[in-house]
């Protein structure tokens, strides 16, 4: 191996070693992602931490709000029902997505009981310029209908047990919403999850693609063409309980 090849190999190892985990709070304060502008580098891991009551995260597109990315992307499913507490506490499960590029990508919550996406529960990974910004995506919400959840269930990321290892160092910023989000306050037991589904095509070549690691693939419904959601260190009993609770906590 030439000296140049060794140098490039070492540089690659160094870049990978510098990858960080970026925590994103989902629904801790009303219908919000915190931060709602996420700066991530290739190989960084975005870890979504879910709060009350029942949220999801979907990779979207800048052409139509509250609809999934046409290719690639990711979807957490409704696997994180969480009781409301004071102070707020996160679900013990998280959804981790490994970043494969730095292209701008909007994300949203597809919970339609309360129209979370339409009411501002959106964020942007690596916003860039005016056309690919959080403000640009929010401008589409006025014409948005019900949010769409991908038909194939969980894909593009890993569901795992949360590791309470302190705060991580990351680069992110938050932009204040121009409208106040509406939070549903009806009795929990009288609510059900409402989602609209559509079929999407996955690809490993688009801006929204992700790299997965962990155990064998498992999906909540029909298996996707590629990038199935995976469960890392999650007890089966816990997942069954989460699935049962998904129709209660919204």
PDB file of C-alpha atoms in Angstrom:
ATOM      1  CA  UNK A   1       0.000   0.000   0.000  1.00  0.00           C
ATOM      2  CA  UNK A   2       1.412   3.385  -1.002  1.00  0.00           C
ATOM      3  CA  UNK A   3       2.020   6.169   1.494  1.00  0.00           C
ATOM      4  CA  UNK A   4      -0.795   8.194  -0.090  1.00  0.00           C
ATOM      5  CA  UNK A   5      -3.240   5.290   0.215  1.00  0.00           C
ATOM      6  CA  UNK A   6      -2.333   4.847   3.859  1.00  0.00           C
ATOM      7  CA  UNK A   7      -2.827   8.563   4.470  1.00  0.00           C
ATOM      8  CA  UNK A   8      -6.267   8.532   2.841  1.00  0.00           C
ATOM      9  CA  UNK A   9      -7.242   5.440   4.821  1.00  0.00           C
ATOM     10  CA  UNK A  10      -6.185   7.055   8.085  1.00  0.00           C
ATOM     11  CA  UNK A  11      -8.087  10.213   7.160  1.00  0.00           C
ATOM     12  CA  UNK A  12     -11.202   8.136   6.579  1.00  0.00           C
ATOM     13  CA  UNK A  13     -10.861   6.443   9.947  1.00  0.00           C
ATOM     14  CA  UNK A  14     -10.363   9.814  11.632  1.00  0.00           C
ATOM     15  CA  UNK A  15     -13.471  11.285   9.997  1.00  0.00           C
ATOM     16  CA  UNK A  16     -15.545   8.289  11.069  1.00  0.00           C
ATOM     17  CA  UNK A  17     -14.214   8.540  14.621  1.00  0.00           C
ATOM     18  CA  UNK A  18     -15.390  12.164  14.790  1.00  0.00           C
ATOM     19  CA  UNK A  19     -19.017  11.251  14.041  1.00  0.00           C
ATOM     20  CA  UNK A  20     -21.374  12.329  16.827  1.00  0.00           C
ATOM     21  CA  UNK A  21     -24.873  11.524  18.044  1.00  0.00           C
ATOM     22  CA  UNK A  22     -27.297  14.437  17.722  1.00  0.00           C
ATOM     23  CA  UNK A  23     -30.287  14.227  20.105  1.00  0.00           C
ATOM     24  CA  UNK A  24     -33.602  15.612  18.840  1.00  0.00           C
ATOM     25  CA  UNK A  25     -36.549  15.925  21.232  1.00  0.00           C
ATOM     26  CA  UNK A  26     -39.882  15.039  19.655  1.00  0.00           C
ATOM     27  CA  UNK A  27     -42.898  16.635  21.331  1.00  0.00           C
ATOM     28  CA  UNK A  28     -41.309  17.630  24.640  1.00  0.00           C
ATOM     29  CA  UNK A  29     -42.918  21.092  24.455  1.00  0.00           C
ATOM     30  CA  UNK A  30     -46.128  20.963  22.430  1.00  0.00           C
ATOM     31  CA  UNK A  31     -45.952  20.088  18.747  1.00  0.00           C
ATOM     32  CA  UNK A  32     -42.244  20.673  18.245  1.00  0.00           C
ATOM     33  CA  UNK A  33     -38.939  19.150  17.251  1.00  0.00           C
ATOM     34  CA  UNK A  34     -36.074  20.526  19.339  1.00  0.00           C
ATOM     35  CA  UNK A  35     -33.919  21.630  17.637  1.00  0.00           C
ATOM     36  CA  UNK A  36     -35.972  22.272  14.520  1.00  0.00           C
ATOM     37  CA  UNK A  37     -32.909  23.080  12.406  1.00  0.00           C
ATOM     38  CA  UNK A  38     -30.446  20.202  12.645  1.00  0.00           C
ATOM     39  CA  UNK A  39     -26.866  20.499  11.397  1.00  0.00           C
ATOM     40  CA  UNK A  40     -25.385  17.071  10.736  1.00  0.00           C
ATOM     41  CA  UNK A  41     -22.333  15.696   8.945  1.00  0.00           C
ATOM     42  CA  UNK A  42     -21.920  12.440   7.063  1.00  0.00           C
ATOM     43  CA  UNK A  43     -21.820   9.462   9.469  1.00  0.00           C
ATOM     44  CA  UNK A  44     -23.399  11.444  12.314  1.00  0.00           C
ATOM     45  CA  UNK A  45     -26.340   9.729  14.008  1.00  0.00           C
ATOM     46  CA  UNK A  46     -29.564  11.661  14.621  1.00  0.00           C
ATOM     47  CA  UNK A  47     -31.303  10.221  17.676  1.00  0.00           C
ATOM     48  CA  UNK A  48     -35.006  11.051  17.971  1.00  0.00           C
ATOM     49  CA  UNK A  49     -36.307  10.993  21.564  1.00  0.00           C
ATOM     50  CA  UNK A  50     -40.090  10.836  21.898  1.00  0.00           C
ATOM     51  CA  UNK A  51     -42.274  12.540  24.511  1.00  0.00           C
ATOM     52  CA  UNK A  52     -46.029  12.489  25.215  1.00  0.00           C
ATOM     53  CA  UNK A  53     -48.258  11.465  23.778  1.00  0.00           C
ATOM     54  CA  UNK A  54     -47.661   9.515  20.529  1.00  0.00           C
ATOM     55  CA  UNK A  55     -45.514  10.948  17.742  1.00  0.00           C
ATOM     56  CA  UNK A  56     -43.622   9.758  14.689  1.00  0.00           C
ATOM     57  CA  UNK A  57     -40.896  11.156  12.454  1.00  0.00           C
ATOM     58  CA  UNK A  58     -41.007  10.951   8.654  1.00  0.00           C
ATOM     59  CA  UNK A  59     -38.495  12.162   6.058  1.00  0.00           C
ATOM     60  CA  UNK A  60     -40.423  14.556   3.802  1.00  0.00           C
ATOM     61  CA  UNK A  61     -39.874  16.576   0.640  1.00  0.00           C
ATOM     62  CA  UNK A  62     -39.797  20.285  -0.156  1.00  0.00           C
ATOM     63  CA  UNK A  63     -42.437  20.067  -2.903  1.00  0.00           C
ATOM     64  CA  UNK A  64     -45.409  19.109  -0.731  1.00  0.00           C
ATOM     65  CA  UNK A  65     -45.639  19.425   3.036  1.00  0.00           C
ATOM     66  CA  UNK A  66     -46.541  16.460   5.228  1.00  0.00           C
ATOM     67  CA  UNK A  67     -45.810  13.882   2.510  1.00  0.00           C
ATOM     68  CA  UNK A  68     -42.903  11.393   2.517  1.00  0.00           C
ATOM     69  CA  UNK A  69     -39.746  11.665   0.452  1.00  0.00           C
ATOM     70  CA  UNK A  70     -40.351  10.156  -2.980  1.00  0.00           C
ATOM     71  CA  UNK A  71     -37.233   7.992  -2.723  1.00  0.00           C
ATOM     72  CA  UNK A  72     -35.223   6.774   0.231  1.00  0.00           C
ATOM     73  CA  UNK A  73     -36.047   8.511   3.490  1.00  0.00           C
ATOM     74  CA  UNK A  74     -37.057   6.988   6.821  1.00  0.00           C
ATOM     75  CA  UNK A  75     -40.066   6.450   9.091  1.00  0.00           C
ATOM     76  CA  UNK A  76     -40.091   5.693  12.817  1.00  0.00           C
ATOM     77  CA  UNK A  77     -43.635   4.369  13.007  1.00  0.00           C
ATOM     78  CA  UNK A  78     -45.842   4.979  16.055  1.00  0.00           C
ATOM     79  CA  UNK A  79     -43.742   2.886  18.418  1.00  0.00           C
ATOM     80  CA  UNK A  80     -43.192   5.387  21.227  1.00  0.00           C
ATOM     81  CA  UNK A  81     -46.456   5.982  23.161  1.00  0.00           C
ATOM     82  CA  UNK A  82     -45.543   8.009  26.236  1.00  0.00           C
ATOM     83  CA  UNK A  83     -47.620   9.127  29.204  1.00  0.00           C
ATOM     84  CA  UNK A  84     -47.716  12.819  30.043  1.00  0.00           C
ATOM     85  CA  UNK A  85     -45.634  13.650  33.126  1.00  0.00           C
ATOM     86  CA  UNK A  86     -44.406  16.754  34.929  1.00  0.00           C
ATOM     87  CA  UNK A  87     -41.603  17.339  34.173  1.00  0.00           C
ATOM     88  CA  UNK A  88     -41.829  15.648  30.751  1.00  0.00           C
ATOM     89  CA  UNK A  89     -40.031  12.317  30.380  1.00  0.00           C
ATOM     90  CA  UNK A  90     -38.949  10.599  27.178  1.00  0.00           C
ATOM     91  CA  UNK A  91     -39.858   7.103  26.037  1.00  0.00           C
ATOM     92  CA  UNK A  92     -37.108   4.538  26.807  1.00  0.00           C
ATOM     93  CA  UNK A  93     -36.945   3.717  23.092  1.00  0.00           C
ATOM     94  CA  UNK A  94     -35.335   5.993  20.503  1.00  0.00           C
ATOM     95  CA  UNK A  95     -35.140   6.063  16.704  1.00  0.00           C
ATOM     96  CA  UNK A  96     -31.631   6.480  15.265  1.00  0.00           C
ATOM     97  CA  UNK A  97     -30.847   7.538  11.703  1.00  0.00           C
ATOM     98  CA  UNK A  98     -27.302   7.560  10.315  1.00  0.00           C
ATOM     99  CA  UNK A  99     -26.606  10.488   7.981  1.00  0.00           C
ATOM    100  CA  UNK A 100     -25.099   9.574   4.592  1.00  0.00           C
ATOM    101  CA  UNK A 101     -24.912  13.067   3.067  1.00  0.00           C
ATOM    102  CA  UNK A 102     -25.512  16.707   3.953  1.00  0.00           C
ATOM    103  CA  UNK A 103     -28.361  17.483   1.542  1.00  0.00           C
ATOM    104  CA  UNK A 104     -31.303  19.463   3.028  1.00  0.00           C
ATOM    105  CA  UNK A 105     -34.150  17.236   4.210  1.00  0.00           C
ATOM    106  CA  UNK A 106     -37.454  18.218   5.883  1.00  0.00           C
ATOM    107  CA  UNK A 107     -38.991  15.960   8.533  1.00  0.00           C
ATOM    108  CA  UNK A 108     -42.449  15.923  10.111  1.00  0.00           C
ATOM    109  CA  UNK A 109     -44.707  14.113  12.571  1.00  0.00           C
ATOM    110  CA  UNK A 110     -47.449  12.163  10.777  1.00  0.00           C
ATOM    111  CA  UNK A 111     -49.876  12.007  13.727  1.00  0.00           C
ATOM    112  CA  UNK A 112     -53.235  13.184  12.352  1.00  0.00           C
ATOM    113  CA  UNK A 113     -55.134  13.258  15.643  1.00  0.00           C
ATOM    114  CA  UNK A 114     -54.608  16.988  16.081  1.00  0.00           C
ATOM    115  CA  UNK A 115     -52.927  17.362  12.658  1.00  0.00           C
ATOM    116  CA  UNK A 116     -49.442  17.642  14.115  1.00  0.00           C
ATOM    117  CA  UNK A 117     -47.656  18.358  10.826  1.00  0.00           C
ATOM    118  CA  UNK A 118     -50.134  20.964   9.605  1.00  0.00           C
ATOM    119  CA  UNK A 119     -49.931  22.658  13.010  1.00  0.00           C
ATOM    120  CA  UNK A 120     -46.189  23.096  12.735  1.00  0.00           C
ATOM    121  CA  UNK A 121     -44.532  19.903  13.982  1.00  0.00           C
ATOM    122  CA  UNK A 122     -41.783  20.001  11.351  1.00  0.00           C
ATOM    123  CA  UNK A 123     -38.015  20.471  11.168  1.00  0.00           C
ATOM    124  CA  UNK A 124     -35.249  20.522   8.561  1.00  0.00           C
ATOM    125  CA  UNK A 125     -31.971  18.629   8.536  1.00  0.00           C
ATOM    126  CA  UNK A 126     -29.167  20.750   7.041  1.00  0.00           C
ATOM    127  CA  UNK A 127     -31.284  23.667   5.731  1.00  0.00           C
ATOM    128  CA  UNK A 128     -29.677  25.567   2.861  1.00  0.00           C
ATOM    129  CA  UNK A 129     -30.673  28.848   1.204  1.00  0.00           C
ATOM    130  CA  UNK A 130     -34.222  30.162   0.969  1.00  0.00           C
ATOM    131  CA  UNK A 131     -35.778  27.326  -1.046  1.00  0.00           C
ATOM    132  CA  UNK A 132     -34.536  24.554   1.246  1.00  0.00           C
ATOM    133  CA  UNK A 133     -35.107  26.255   4.584  1.00  0.00           C
ATOM    134  CA  UNK A 134     -37.399  25.694   7.551  1.00  0.00           C
ATOM    135  CA  UNK A 135     -39.297  28.865   6.632  1.00  0.00           C
ATOM    136  CA  UNK A 136     -39.838  27.599   3.078  1.00  0.00           C
ATOM    137  CA  UNK A 137     -41.205  24.285   4.320  1.00  0.00           C
ATOM    138  CA  UNK A 138     -43.468  25.968   6.860  1.00  0.00           C
ATOM    139  CA  UNK A 139     -44.911  28.159   4.107  1.00  0.00           C
ATOM    140  CA  UNK A 140     -46.419  24.998   2.583  1.00  0.00           C
ATOM    141  CA  UNK A 141     -48.324  24.018   5.730  1.00  0.00           C
ATOM    142  CA  UNK A 142     -51.286  26.317   5.076  1.00  0.00           C
ATOM    143  CA  UNK A 143     -52.285  24.151   2.102  1.00  0.00           C
ATOM    144  CA  UNK A 144     -51.433  20.816   3.728  1.00  0.00           C
ATOM    145  CA  UNK A 145     -54.050  18.189   4.476  1.00  0.00           C
ATOM    146  CA  UNK A 146     -53.649  15.101   6.621  1.00  0.00           C
ATOM    147  CA  UNK A 147     -50.063  13.936   6.989  1.00  0.00           C
ATOM    148  CA  UNK A 148     -49.018  10.731   5.260  1.00  0.00           C
ATOM    149  CA  UNK A 149     -47.288   7.782   6.924  1.00  0.00           C
ATOM    150  CA  UNK A 150     -45.308   5.457   4.607  1.00  0.00           C
ATOM    151  CA  UNK A 151     -47.200   2.220   4.006  1.00  0.00           C
ATOM    152  CA  UNK A 152     -44.269  -0.110   4.627  1.00  0.00           C
ATOM    153  CA  UNK A 153     -43.933   0.747   8.299  1.00  0.00           C
ATOM    154  CA  UNK A 154     -40.628   1.361  10.062  1.00  0.00           C
ATOM    155  CA  UNK A 155     -37.611   1.737   7.768  1.00  0.00           C
ATOM    156  CA  UNK A 156     -34.442   3.759   7.275  1.00  0.00           C
ATOM    157  CA  UNK A 157     -33.367   3.760  10.909  1.00  0.00           C
ATOM    158  CA  UNK A 158     -32.906   1.724  14.069  1.00  0.00           C
ATOM    159  CA  UNK A 159     -35.226   1.470  17.087  1.00  0.00           C
ATOM    160  CA  UNK A 160     -33.078   1.016  20.188  1.00  0.00           C
ATOM    161  CA  UNK A 161     -32.991   1.474  23.936  1.00  0.00           C
ATOM    162  CA  UNK A 162     -32.073   5.013  24.939  1.00  0.00           C
ATOM    163  CA  UNK A 163     -28.637   5.417  26.508  1.00  0.00           C
ATOM    164  CA  UNK A 164     -28.654   8.128  29.188  1.00  0.00           C
ATOM    165  CA  UNK A 165     -25.053   9.137  28.735  1.00  0.00           C
ATOM    166  CA  UNK A 166     -25.346  12.882  29.214  1.00  0.00           C
ATOM    167  CA  UNK A 167     -25.620  15.606  26.629  1.00  0.00           C
ATOM    168  CA  UNK A 168     -23.862  15.289  23.272  1.00  0.00           C
ATOM    169  CA  UNK A 169     -21.976  18.007  21.463  1.00  0.00           C
ATOM    170  CA  UNK A 170     -23.723  19.015  18.272  1.00  0.00           C
ATOM    171  CA  UNK A 171     -24.338  21.904  15.929  1.00  0.00           C
ATOM    172  CA  UNK A 172     -27.964  22.974  15.691  1.00  0.00           C
ATOM    173  CA  UNK A 173     -30.249  25.962  15.935  1.00  0.00           C
ATOM    174  CA  UNK A 174     -33.912  26.569  16.630  1.00  0.00           C
ATOM    175  CA  UNK A 175     -36.190  28.956  14.763  1.00  0.00           C
ATOM    176  CA  UNK A 176     -39.271  30.236  16.576  1.00  0.00           C
ATOM    177  CA  UNK A 177     -42.527  29.241  14.909  1.00  0.00           C
ATOM    178  CA  UNK A 178     -44.731  32.006  13.557  1.00  0.00           C
ATOM    179  CA  UNK A 179     -47.897  30.315  14.762  1.00  0.00           C
ATOM    180  CA  UNK A 180     -48.850  28.648  18.023  1.00  0.00           C
ATOM    181  CA  UNK A 181     -49.265  24.892  17.737  1.00  0.00           C
ATOM    182  CA  UNK A 182     -52.555  23.401  18.928  1.00  0.00           C
ATOM    183  CA  UNK A 183     -52.193  20.604  21.478  1.00  0.00           C
ATOM    184  CA  UNK A 184     -54.993  18.044  21.837  1.00  0.00           C
ATOM    185  CA  UNK A 185     -56.255  17.850  25.430  1.00  0.00           C
ATOM    186  CA  UNK A 186     -59.031  15.269  25.093  1.00  0.00           C
ATOM    187  CA  UNK A 187     -59.089  12.234  27.384  1.00  0.00           C
ATOM    188  CA  UNK A 188     -56.317   9.868  26.365  1.00  0.00           C
ATOM    189  CA  UNK A 189     -58.440   6.735  26.418  1.00  0.00           C
ATOM    190  CA  UNK A 190     -60.941   8.219  23.953  1.00  0.00           C
ATOM    191  CA  UNK A 191     -58.383   8.790  21.219  1.00  0.00           C
ATOM    192  CA  UNK A 192     -57.030   6.613  18.449  1.00  0.00           C
ATOM    193  CA  UNK A 193     -54.153   6.935  16.019  1.00  0.00           C
ATOM    194  CA  UNK A 194     -55.235   8.334  12.647  1.00  0.00           C
ATOM    195  CA  UNK A 195     -52.848   8.107   9.715  1.00  0.00           C
ATOM    196  CA  UNK A 196     -53.025   8.338   5.949  1.00  0.00           C
ATOM    197  CA  UNK A 197     -50.852   5.850   4.084  1.00  0.00           C
ATOM    198  CA  UNK A 198     -49.191   5.798   0.714  1.00  0.00           C
ATOM    199  CA  UNK A 199     -46.612   3.638  -1.017  1.00  0.00           C
ATOM    200  CA  UNK A 200     -43.107   5.049  -1.420  1.00  0.00           C
ATOM    201  CA  UNK A 201     -40.061   3.752  -3.282  1.00  0.00           C
ATOM    202  CA  UNK A 202     -36.764   3.454  -1.439  1.00  0.00           C
ATOM    203  CA  UNK A 203     -33.372   4.094  -2.967  1.00  0.00           C
ATOM    204  CA  UNK A 204     -29.777   4.159  -1.793  1.00  0.00           C
ATOM    205  CA  UNK A 205     -28.750   7.051  -4.026  1.00  0.00           C
ATOM    206  CA  UNK A 206     -30.849   9.990  -2.884  1.00  0.00           C
ATOM    207  CA  UNK A 207     -30.265  12.753  -0.375  1.00  0.00           C
ATOM    208  CA  UNK A 208     -32.525  11.072   2.155  1.00  0.00           C
ATOM    209  CA  UNK A 209     -30.854   7.677   2.267  1.00  0.00           C
ATOM    210  CA  UNK A 210     -29.422   6.312   5.497  1.00  0.00           C
ATOM    211  CA  UNK A 211     -27.050   3.565   6.614  1.00  0.00           C
ATOM    212  CA  UNK A 212     -28.272   0.985   9.105  1.00  0.00           C
ATOM    213  CA  UNK A 213     -26.523  -1.295  11.569  1.00  0.00           C
ATOM    214  CA  UNK A 214     -27.709  -3.831  14.091  1.00  0.00           C
ATOM    215  CA  UNK A 215     -29.850  -6.944  14.159  1.00  0.00           C
ATOM    216  CA  UNK A 216     -31.880  -8.540  11.402  1.00  0.00           C
ATOM    217  CA  UNK A 217     -34.475  -6.354   9.737  1.00  0.00           C
ATOM    218  CA  UNK A 218     -38.013  -6.200  11.093  1.00  0.00           C
ATOM    219  CA  UNK A 219     -40.906  -4.099   9.791  1.00  0.00           C
ATOM    220  CA  UNK A 220     -44.255  -3.292  11.380  1.00  0.00           C
ATOM    221  CA  UNK A 221     -46.250  -3.952   8.192  1.00  0.00           C
ATOM    222  CA  UNK A 222     -45.210  -4.971   4.689  1.00  0.00           C
ATOM    223  CA  UNK A 223     -41.439  -5.115   4.205  1.00  0.00           C
ATOM    224  CA  UNK A 224     -40.009  -2.194   2.184  1.00  0.00           C
ATOM    225  CA  UNK A 225     -37.887  -2.671  -0.903  1.00  0.00           C
ATOM    226  CA  UNK A 226     -34.771  -1.689   1.053  1.00  0.00           C
ATOM    227  CA  UNK A 227     -33.715  -0.095   4.325  1.00  0.00           C
ATOM    228  CA  UNK A 228     -36.055  -1.950   6.690  1.00  0.00           C
ATOM    229  CA  UNK A 229     -36.401  -0.665  10.246  1.00  0.00           C
ATOM    230  CA  UNK A 230     -34.356  -2.592  12.777  1.00  0.00           C
ATOM    231  CA  UNK A 231     -34.678  -3.277  16.480  1.00  0.00           C
ATOM    232  CA  UNK A 232     -31.470  -2.997  18.504  1.00  0.00           C
ATOM    233  CA  UNK A 233     -31.563  -4.466  22.002  1.00  0.00           C
ATOM    234  CA  UNK A 234     -35.346  -4.059  22.400  1.00  0.00           C
ATOM    235  CA  UNK A 235     -37.163  -6.797  24.386  1.00  0.00           C
ATOM    236  CA  UNK A 236     -40.001  -8.457  22.468  1.00  0.00           C
ATOM    237  CA  UNK A 237     -42.423  -7.928  25.342  1.00  0.00           C
ATOM    238  CA  UNK A 238     -41.658  -4.221  25.322  1.00  0.00           C
ATOM    239  CA  UNK A 239     -42.364  -3.932  21.612  1.00  0.00           C
ATOM    240  CA  UNK A 240     -45.673  -5.790  21.961  1.00  0.00           C
ATOM    241  CA  UNK A 241     -46.666  -3.407  24.753  1.00  0.00           C
ATOM    242  CA  UNK A 242     -45.701  -0.422  22.610  1.00  0.00           C
ATOM    243  CA  UNK A 243     -47.769  -1.725  19.707  1.00  0.00           C
ATOM    244  CA  UNK A 244     -50.800  -2.194  21.937  1.00  0.00           C
ATOM    245  CA  UNK A 245     -50.415   1.259  23.446  1.00  0.00           C
ATOM    246  CA  UNK A 246     -50.099   2.936  20.057  1.00  0.00           C
ATOM    247  CA  UNK A 247     -53.863   2.990  19.675  1.00  0.00           C
ATOM    248  CA  UNK A 248     -54.307   4.652  23.068  1.00  0.00           C
ATOM    249  CA  UNK A 249     -51.673   7.356  23.464  1.00  0.00           C
ATOM    250  CA  UNK A 250     -52.099  10.071  20.823  1.00  0.00           C
TER     251      UNK A 250
END
